[in-house]
Coordinates of C-alpha atoms and ligand atoms in Angstrom, one line a residue:
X169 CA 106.3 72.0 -25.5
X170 CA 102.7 73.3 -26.1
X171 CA 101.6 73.4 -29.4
X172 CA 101.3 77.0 -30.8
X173 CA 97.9 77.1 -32.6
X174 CA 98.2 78.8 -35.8
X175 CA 95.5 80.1 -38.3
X176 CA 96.3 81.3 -42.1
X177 CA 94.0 82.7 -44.6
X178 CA 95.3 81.8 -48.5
X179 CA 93.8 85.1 -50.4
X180 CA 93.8 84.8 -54.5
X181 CA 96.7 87.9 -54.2
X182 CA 98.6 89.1 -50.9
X183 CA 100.3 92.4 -51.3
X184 CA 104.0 92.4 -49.7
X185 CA 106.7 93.9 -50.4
X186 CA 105.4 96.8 -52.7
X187 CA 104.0 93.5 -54.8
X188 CA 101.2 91.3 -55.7
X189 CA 101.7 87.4 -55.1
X190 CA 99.6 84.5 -55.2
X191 CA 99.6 81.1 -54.0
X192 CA 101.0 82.8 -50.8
X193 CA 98.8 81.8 -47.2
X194 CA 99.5 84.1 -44.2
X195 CA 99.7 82.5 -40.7
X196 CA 99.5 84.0 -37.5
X197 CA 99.9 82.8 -33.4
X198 CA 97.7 83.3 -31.0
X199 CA 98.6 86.6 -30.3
X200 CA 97.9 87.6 -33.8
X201 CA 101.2 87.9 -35.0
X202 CA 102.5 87.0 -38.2
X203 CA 104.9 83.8 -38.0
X204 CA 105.2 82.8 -41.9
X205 CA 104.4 83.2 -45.4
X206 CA 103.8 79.6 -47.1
X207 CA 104.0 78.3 -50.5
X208 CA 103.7 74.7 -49.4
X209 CA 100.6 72.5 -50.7
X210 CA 100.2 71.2 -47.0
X211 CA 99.9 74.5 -45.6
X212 CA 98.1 76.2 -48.7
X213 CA 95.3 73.4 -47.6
X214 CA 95.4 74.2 -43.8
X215 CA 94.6 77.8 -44.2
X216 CA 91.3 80.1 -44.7
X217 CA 90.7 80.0 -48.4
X218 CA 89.5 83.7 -49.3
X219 CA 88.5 83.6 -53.1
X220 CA 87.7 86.4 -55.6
X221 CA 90.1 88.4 -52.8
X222 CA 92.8 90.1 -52.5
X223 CA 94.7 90.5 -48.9
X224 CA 96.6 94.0 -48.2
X225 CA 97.7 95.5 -45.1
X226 CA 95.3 97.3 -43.1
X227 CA 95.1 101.1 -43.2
X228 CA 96.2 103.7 -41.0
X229 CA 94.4 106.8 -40.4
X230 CA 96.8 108.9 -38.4
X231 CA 94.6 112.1 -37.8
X232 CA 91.2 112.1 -36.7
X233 CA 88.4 114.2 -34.2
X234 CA 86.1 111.5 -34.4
X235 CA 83.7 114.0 -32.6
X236 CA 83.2 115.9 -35.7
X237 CA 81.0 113.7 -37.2
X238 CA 78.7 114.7 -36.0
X239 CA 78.6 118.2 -38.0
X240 CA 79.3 116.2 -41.3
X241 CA 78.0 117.9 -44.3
X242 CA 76.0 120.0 -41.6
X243 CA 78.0 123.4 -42.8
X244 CA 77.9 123.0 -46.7
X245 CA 75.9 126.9 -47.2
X246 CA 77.0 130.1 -47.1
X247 CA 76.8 132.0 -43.8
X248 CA 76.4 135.6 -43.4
X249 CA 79.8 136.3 -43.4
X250 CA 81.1 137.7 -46.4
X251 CA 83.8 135.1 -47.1
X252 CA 83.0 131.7 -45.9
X253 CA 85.9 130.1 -44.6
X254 CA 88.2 127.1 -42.4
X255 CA 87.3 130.1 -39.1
X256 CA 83.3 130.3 -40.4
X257 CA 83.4 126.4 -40.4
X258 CA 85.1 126.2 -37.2
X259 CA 82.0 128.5 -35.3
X260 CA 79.7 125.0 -36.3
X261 CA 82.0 122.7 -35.0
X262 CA 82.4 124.7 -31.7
X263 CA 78.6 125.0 -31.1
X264 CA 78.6 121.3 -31.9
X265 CA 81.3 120.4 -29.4
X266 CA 79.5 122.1 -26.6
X267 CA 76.2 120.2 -27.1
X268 CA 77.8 116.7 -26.8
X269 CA 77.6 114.7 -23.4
X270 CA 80.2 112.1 -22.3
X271 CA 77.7 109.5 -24.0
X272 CA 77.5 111.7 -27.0
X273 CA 81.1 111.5 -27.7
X274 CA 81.1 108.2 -27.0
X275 CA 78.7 107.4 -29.7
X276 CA 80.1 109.5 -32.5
X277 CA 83.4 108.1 -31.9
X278 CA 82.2 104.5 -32.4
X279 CA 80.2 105.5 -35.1
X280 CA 83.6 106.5 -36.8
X281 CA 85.8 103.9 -35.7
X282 CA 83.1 101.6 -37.2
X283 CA 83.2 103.6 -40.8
X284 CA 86.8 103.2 -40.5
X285 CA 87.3 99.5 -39.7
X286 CA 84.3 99.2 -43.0
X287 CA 86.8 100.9 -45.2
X288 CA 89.7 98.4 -44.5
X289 CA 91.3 100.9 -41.3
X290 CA 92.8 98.6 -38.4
X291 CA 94.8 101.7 -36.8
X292 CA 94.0 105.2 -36.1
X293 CA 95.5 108.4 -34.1
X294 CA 92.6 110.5 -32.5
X295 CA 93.7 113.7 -32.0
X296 CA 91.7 114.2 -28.9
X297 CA 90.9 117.7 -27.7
X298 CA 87.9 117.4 -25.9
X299 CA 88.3 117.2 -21.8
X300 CA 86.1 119.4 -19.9
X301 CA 82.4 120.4 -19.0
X302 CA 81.1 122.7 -21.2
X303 CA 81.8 125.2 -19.1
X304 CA 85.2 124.1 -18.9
X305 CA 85.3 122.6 -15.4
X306 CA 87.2 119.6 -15.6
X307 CA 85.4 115.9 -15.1
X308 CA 85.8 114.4 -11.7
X309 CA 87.8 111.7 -13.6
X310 CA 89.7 114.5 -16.3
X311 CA 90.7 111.8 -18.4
X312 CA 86.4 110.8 -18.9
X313 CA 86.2 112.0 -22.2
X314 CA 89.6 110.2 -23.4
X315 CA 88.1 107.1 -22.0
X316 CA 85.3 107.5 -24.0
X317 CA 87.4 107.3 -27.1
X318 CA 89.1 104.2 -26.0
X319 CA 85.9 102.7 -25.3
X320 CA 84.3 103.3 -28.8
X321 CA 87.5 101.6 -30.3
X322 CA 87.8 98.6 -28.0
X323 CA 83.8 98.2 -29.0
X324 CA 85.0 98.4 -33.0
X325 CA 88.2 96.7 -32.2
X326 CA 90.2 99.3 -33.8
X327 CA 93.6 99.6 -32.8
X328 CA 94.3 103.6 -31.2
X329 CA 96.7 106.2 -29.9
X330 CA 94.7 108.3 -28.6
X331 CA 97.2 111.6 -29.0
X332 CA 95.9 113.9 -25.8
X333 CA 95.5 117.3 -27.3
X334 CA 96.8 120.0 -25.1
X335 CA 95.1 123.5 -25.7
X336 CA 96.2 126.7 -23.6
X337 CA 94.5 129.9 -25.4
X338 CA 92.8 131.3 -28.2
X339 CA 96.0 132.7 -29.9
X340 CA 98.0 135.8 -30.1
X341 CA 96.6 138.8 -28.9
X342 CA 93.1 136.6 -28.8
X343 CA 90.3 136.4 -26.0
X344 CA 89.0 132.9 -25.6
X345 CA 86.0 132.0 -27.3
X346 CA 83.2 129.8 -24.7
X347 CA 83.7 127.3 -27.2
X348 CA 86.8 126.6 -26.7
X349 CA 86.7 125.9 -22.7
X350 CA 86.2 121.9 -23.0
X351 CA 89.7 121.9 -24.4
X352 CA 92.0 124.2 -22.3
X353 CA 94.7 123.5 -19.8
X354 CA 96.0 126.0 -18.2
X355 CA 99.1 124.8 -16.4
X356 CA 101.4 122.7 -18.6
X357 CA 102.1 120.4 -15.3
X358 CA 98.3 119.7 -15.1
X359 CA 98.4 118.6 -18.8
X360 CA 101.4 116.5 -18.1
X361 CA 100.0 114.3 -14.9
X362 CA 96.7 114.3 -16.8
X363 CA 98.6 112.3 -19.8
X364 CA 100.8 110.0 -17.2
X365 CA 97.0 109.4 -15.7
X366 CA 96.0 108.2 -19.2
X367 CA 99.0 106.5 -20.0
X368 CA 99.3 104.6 -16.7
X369 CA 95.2 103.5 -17.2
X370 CA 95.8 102.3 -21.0
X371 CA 98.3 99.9 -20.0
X372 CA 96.0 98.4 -17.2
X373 CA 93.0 97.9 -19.5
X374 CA 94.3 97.5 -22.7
X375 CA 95.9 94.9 -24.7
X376 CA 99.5 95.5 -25.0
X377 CA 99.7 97.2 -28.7
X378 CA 95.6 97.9 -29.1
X379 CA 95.8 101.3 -27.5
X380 CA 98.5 103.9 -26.4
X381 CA 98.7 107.4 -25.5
X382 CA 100.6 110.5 -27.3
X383 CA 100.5 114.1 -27.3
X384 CA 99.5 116.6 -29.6
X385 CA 99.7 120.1 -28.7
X386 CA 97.5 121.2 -30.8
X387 CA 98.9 124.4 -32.6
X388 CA 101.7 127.5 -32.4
X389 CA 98.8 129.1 -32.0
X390 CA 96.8 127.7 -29.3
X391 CA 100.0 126.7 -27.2
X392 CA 102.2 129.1 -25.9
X393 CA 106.0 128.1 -26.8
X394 CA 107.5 127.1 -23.1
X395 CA 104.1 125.4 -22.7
X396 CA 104.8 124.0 -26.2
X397 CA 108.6 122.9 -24.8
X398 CA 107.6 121.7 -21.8
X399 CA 105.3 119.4 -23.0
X400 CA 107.5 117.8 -25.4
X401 CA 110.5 117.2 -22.7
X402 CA 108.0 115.3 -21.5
X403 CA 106.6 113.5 -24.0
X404 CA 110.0 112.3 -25.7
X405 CA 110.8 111.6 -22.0
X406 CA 107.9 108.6 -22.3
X407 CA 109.0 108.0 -26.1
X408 CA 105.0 109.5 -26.4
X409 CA 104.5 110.0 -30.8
X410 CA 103.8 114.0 -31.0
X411 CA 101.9 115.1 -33.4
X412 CA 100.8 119.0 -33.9
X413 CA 98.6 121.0 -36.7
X414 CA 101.2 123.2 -38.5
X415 CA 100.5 126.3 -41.0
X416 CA 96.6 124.9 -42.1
X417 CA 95.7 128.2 -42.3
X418 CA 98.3 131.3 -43.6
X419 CA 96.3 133.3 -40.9
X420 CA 98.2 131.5 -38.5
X421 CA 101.4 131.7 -40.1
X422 CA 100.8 135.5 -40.3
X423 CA 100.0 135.2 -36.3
X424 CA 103.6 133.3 -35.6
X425 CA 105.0 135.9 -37.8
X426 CA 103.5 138.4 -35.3
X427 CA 104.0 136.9 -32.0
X428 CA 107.7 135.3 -32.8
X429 CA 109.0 137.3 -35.9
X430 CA 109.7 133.8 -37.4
X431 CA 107.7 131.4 -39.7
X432 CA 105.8 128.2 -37.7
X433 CA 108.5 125.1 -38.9
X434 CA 111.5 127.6 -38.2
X435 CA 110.0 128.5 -34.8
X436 CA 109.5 124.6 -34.5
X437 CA 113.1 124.0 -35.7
X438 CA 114.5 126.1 -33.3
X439 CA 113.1 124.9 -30.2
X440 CA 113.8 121.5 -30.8
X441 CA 110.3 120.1 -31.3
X442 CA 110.9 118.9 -34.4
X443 CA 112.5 115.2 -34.4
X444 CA 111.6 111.4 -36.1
X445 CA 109.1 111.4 -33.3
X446 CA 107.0 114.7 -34.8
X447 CA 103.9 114.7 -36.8
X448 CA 103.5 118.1 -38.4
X449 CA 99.5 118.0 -39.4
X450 CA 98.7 119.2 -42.6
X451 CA 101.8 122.0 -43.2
X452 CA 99.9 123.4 -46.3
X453 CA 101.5 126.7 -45.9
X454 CA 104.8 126.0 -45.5
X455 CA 107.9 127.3 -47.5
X456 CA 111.1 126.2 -49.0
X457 CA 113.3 126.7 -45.9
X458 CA 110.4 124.7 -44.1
X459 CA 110.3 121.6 -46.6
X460 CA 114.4 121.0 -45.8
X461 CA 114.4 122.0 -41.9
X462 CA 111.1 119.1 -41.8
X463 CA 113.5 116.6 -44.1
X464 CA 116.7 117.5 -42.1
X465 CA 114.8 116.7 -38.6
X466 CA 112.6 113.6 -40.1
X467 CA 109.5 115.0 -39.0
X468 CA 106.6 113.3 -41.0
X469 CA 103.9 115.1 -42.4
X470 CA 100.2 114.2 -42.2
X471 CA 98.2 115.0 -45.1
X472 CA 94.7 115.2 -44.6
X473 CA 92.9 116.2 -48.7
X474 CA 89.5 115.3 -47.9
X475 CA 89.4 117.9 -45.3
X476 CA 91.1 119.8 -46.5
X477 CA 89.5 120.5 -49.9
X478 CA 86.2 120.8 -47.8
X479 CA 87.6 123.3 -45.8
X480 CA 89.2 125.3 -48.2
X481 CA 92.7 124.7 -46.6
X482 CA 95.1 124.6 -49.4
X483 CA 97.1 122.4 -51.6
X484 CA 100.1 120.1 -50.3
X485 CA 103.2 120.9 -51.5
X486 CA 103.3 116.8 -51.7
X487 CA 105.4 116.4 -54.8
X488 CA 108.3 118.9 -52.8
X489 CA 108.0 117.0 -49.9
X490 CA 108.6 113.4 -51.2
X491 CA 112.0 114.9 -53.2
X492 CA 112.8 116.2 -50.0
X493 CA 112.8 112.6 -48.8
X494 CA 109.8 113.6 -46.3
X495 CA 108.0 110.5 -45.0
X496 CA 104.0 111.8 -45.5
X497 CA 100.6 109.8 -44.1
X498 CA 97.3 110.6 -44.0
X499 CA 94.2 111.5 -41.8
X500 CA 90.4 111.7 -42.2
X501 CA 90.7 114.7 -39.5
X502 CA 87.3 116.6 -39.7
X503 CA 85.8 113.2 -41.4
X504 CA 83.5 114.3 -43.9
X505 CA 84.6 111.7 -45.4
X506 CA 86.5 108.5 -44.2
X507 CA 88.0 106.5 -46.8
X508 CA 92.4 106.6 -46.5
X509 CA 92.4 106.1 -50.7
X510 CA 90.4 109.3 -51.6
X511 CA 92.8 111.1 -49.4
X512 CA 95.9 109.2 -50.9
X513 CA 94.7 109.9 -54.6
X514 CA 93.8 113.5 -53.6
X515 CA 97.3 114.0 -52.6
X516 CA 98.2 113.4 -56.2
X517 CA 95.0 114.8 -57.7
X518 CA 95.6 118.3 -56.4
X519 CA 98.6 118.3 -57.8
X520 CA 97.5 117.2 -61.6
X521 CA 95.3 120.2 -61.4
X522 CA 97.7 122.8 -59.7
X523 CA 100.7 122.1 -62.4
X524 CA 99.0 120.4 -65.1
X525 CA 100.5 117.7 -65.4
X526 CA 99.9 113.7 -64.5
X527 CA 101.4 111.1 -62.6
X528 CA 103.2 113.9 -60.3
X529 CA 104.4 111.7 -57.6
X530 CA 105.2 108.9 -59.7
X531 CA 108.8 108.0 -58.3
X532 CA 109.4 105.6 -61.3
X533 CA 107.9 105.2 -64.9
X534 CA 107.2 101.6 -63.6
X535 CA 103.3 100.7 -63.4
X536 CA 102.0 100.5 -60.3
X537 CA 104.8 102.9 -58.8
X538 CA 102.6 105.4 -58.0
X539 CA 100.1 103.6 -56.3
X540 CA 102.5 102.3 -53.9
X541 CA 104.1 105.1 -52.9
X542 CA 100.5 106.2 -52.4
X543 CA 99.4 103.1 -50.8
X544 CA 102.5 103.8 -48.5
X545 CA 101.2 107.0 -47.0
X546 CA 98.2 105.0 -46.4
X547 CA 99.8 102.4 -44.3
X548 CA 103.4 102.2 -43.0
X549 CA 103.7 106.0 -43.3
X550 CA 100.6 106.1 -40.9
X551 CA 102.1 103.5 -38.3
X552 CA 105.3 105.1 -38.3
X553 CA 104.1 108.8 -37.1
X554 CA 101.2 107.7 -34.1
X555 CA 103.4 105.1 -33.3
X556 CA 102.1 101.8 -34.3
X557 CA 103.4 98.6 -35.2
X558 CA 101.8 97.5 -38.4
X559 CA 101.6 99.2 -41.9
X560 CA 103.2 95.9 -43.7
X561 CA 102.9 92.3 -43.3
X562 CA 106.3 91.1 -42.1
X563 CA 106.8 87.9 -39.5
X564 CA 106.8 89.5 -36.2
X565 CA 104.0 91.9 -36.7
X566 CA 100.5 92.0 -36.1
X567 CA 98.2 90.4 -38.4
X568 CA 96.1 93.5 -39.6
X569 CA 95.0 93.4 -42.8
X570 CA 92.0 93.4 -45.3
X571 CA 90.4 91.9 -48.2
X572 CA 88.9 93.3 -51.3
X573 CA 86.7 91.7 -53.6
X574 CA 88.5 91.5 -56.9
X575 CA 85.3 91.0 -59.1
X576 CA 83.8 94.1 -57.3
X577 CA 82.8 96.6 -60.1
X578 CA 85.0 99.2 -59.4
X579 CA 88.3 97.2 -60.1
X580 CA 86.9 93.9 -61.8
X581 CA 89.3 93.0 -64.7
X582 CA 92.7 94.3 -63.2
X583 CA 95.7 92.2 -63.5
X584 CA 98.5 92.1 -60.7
X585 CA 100.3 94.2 -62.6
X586 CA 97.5 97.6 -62.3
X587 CA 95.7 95.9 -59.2
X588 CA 97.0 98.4 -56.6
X589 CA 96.4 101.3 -59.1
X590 CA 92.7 99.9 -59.1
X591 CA 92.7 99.8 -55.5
X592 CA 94.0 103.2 -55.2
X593 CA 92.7 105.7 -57.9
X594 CA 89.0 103.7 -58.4
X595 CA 88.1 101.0 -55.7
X596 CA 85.1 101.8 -53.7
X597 CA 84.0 101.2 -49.9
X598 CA 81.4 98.3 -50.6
X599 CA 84.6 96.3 -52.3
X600 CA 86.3 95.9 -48.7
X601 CA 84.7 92.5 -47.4
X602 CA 87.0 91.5 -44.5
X603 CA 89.0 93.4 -41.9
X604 CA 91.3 91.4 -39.3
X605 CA 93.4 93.3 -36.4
X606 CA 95.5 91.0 -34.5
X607 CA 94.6 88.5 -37.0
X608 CA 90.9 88.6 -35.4
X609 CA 88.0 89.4 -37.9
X610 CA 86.7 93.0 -36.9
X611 CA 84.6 92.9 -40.5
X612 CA 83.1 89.6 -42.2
X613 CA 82.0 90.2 -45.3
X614 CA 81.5 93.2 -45.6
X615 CA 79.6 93.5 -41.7
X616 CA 80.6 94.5 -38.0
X617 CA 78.8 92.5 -35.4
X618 CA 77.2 95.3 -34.1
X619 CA 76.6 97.9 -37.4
X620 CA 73.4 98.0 -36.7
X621 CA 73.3 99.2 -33.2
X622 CA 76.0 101.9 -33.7
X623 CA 74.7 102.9 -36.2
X624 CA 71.0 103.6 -34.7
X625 CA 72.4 105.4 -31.7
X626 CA 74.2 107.7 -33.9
X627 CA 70.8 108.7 -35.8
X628 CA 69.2 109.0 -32.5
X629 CA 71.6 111.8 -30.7
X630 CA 71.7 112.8 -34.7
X631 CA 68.3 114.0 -34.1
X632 CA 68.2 114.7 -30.7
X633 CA 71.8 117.6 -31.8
X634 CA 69.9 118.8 -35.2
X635 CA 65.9 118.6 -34.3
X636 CA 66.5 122.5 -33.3
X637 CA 68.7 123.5 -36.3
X638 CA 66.4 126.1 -37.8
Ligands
ZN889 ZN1 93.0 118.3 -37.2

């Protein structure tokens, strides 16, 4: 038999298991799976010595537009309307959407996927909405701008389901807006041969496991509900992850109200979207009822702080939702910011300031409990909803992981004991040095082979979208 050619990388601490160990190397095949864990002195010498780090699994974003980078910290004013809101925002990041080409969307996307694989990501769901012209006339290929995506991520070598957004109207009782026309599709058996299109392509040019396709429809309120059904017959048909934005805004809770004479989740619940398969994005304004019909079907939910503080969204109801036994991840979604622990310790921060209180989602009085129930919805929580395998190190699974520098000054001096507190309440970017997916080194210290590129062409159509901005 032919030798299997292993590597392993021996990090000062590897977190498993909810715990710090040392003296612990991590191998993987070819393939970049993980065969074995080794305490042995031959094996401890074989493998990649990593010192001053620590090795943790990567991170998984599960909800992102990568394209709305590009209006990052473009929309922090007042406008003249009198209250300045998620909908005044959301005029900004339509005007921006029109403006990008192909190209464009390309490059933003990459630029992301890069920030993400710097701050220790290795997997991520784009929630993709954009499809069309401008104008809304559909691409020769209608799958161009998905393919965009997919080629940013292969260029970062971040690991994507790219979750194909279907879009239908405005909402109740609404007249489309022009800047909605890239993402509609009218006719839900057009959305659903678009997404086999997709589907069949990704497994032709991708590595098995570095890209797949799901579906998001993208709201009660954009998606009419037999659309909304249809759609998701199909999708669990293909054992597609869906994902969906539920109750961001109360407006659109008020507009189900309207329209159905029922409350978005219960609507949800009754049509039988809701399932282990369903990803209900951000469900800020959600009630009791909602909370238990979410538990009782297993539907995760995606948090997404970051944006939503920015945005003026609300506060999750995070604390409810773990007693509830609800599994909860996170996404960077509009990504004004991209960094998975600011949105993990936002999730608890929100709530220290809404009750008053501390440690609100500490499950146990132990230590470091807290951070790894955070650090869960980071990782494994994440893999579970868009789909992925990875989240943990166990044998079997990919090697994705990351290393932090433990003398780096925002967590120098913790002991094993606090170190995944440090990592989640205080540690910043700059401390994450290496970032393997497939056990193949995305990052090296601290770098991407080609930052500097991606990032030049991102300042470029940067100033070629704001040079008019009066
Ligand atoms: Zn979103």
């Amino acid at each position: 038999m032919p030798e299997v050619r292993e590597r392993g990388w021996l990090p000062d601490f590897l977190y498993r298991d909810g715990k710090f160990e040392s003296g612990v190397a991590l191998f993987a095949d070819e393939d970049g799976r993980i065969t074995r864990f080794s305490r042995s002195e031959g094996d401890l010498l074989n493998a990649q010595r990593l010192p001053n780090r620590t090795l943790l699994p990567g991170l998984v974003n599960a909800h992102s537009h990568t394209f709305q980078r590009v209006i990052r910290a473009r929309t922090e004013y007042r406008t003249k309307a009198i209250r300045n809101t998620f909908w005044t925002w959301r005029e900004a990041m339509y005007h921006a959407a029109l403006e990008l080409s192909p190209e464009d969307i390309y490059i933003a996307a990459r630029m992301a996927f890069l920030e993400m694989a710097l701050s220790g990501t290795t997997s991520v769901g784009e929630f993709h909405y954009l499809h069309h012209a401008a104008d809304g006339t559909p691409y020769e290929d209608r799958n161009l701008l998905a393919k965009q995506i997919l080629r940013a991520a292969a260029e970062v070598g971040i690991r994507i389901a790219v979750l194909r957004t279907a879009y239908v109207r405005a909402g109740w009782k609404k007249e489309l807006e022009p800047g909605q026309a890239r993402f509609i599709t009218p006719n839900p058996r057009d959305f659903i041969a678009d997404t086999d299109a997709l589907d069949a392509y990704v497994r032709r040019q991708s590595a098995p496991g570095s890209a797949w396709v799901g579906v998001a429809p993208h709201s009660i309120r954009a998606v009419p509900l037999d659309y909304l059904i249809e759609v998701v017959g199909c999708a669990r048909a293909r054992r597609f992850p869906i994902h969906m934005h539920v109750a961001e805004q109360p407006a659109e809770v008020e507009a189900c109200l309207g329209e159905y004479n029922t409350r978005p989740v219960a609507l949800l619940d009754a049509s039988g979207v809701l399932g282990p398969d369903f990803t209900a994005v951000h469900s800020i304004h959600v009630n009791e009822d909602e909370i238990s019909r979410l538990a009782r079907r297993r539907a995760t939910v995606c948090a997404c702080p970051t944006t939503e503080r920015n945005l003026g969204d609300g506060i999750l109801a995070a604390d409810e939702m773990e007693q509830a036994g609800i599994n909860i991840c996170l996404g960077s979604d509009s990504n004004i910011q991209i960094d998975s622990f600011e949105d993990a310790r936002q999730l608890e921060y929100n709530l220290r300031l809404s009750r008053r209180e501390r440690a609100v989602l500490a499950p146990t009085p132990e230590r470091d409990s807290l951070a790894v129930r955070l650090f869960k919805t980071a990782t494994e929580n994440g893999a579970a909803s868009i789909g992925a395998a990875g989240g943990k190190l166990e044998v079997g699974w990919p090697a994705d992981f990351f290393t932090v520098d433990l003398n780096h000054i925002s967590i120098a001096g913790a002991d094993p004991e606090s170190l995944l507190s440090h990592i989640v309440f205080a540690l910043q970017g700059a401390a994450v040095r290496d970032v393997f997916v497939s056990g193949y080194p995305v990052i090296v210290d601290g770098h991407h082979q080609h930052e500097e590129r991606i990032i030049l062409e991102f300042v470029k159509l940067q100033k070629r979208l704001w040079s008019q901005e009066k």
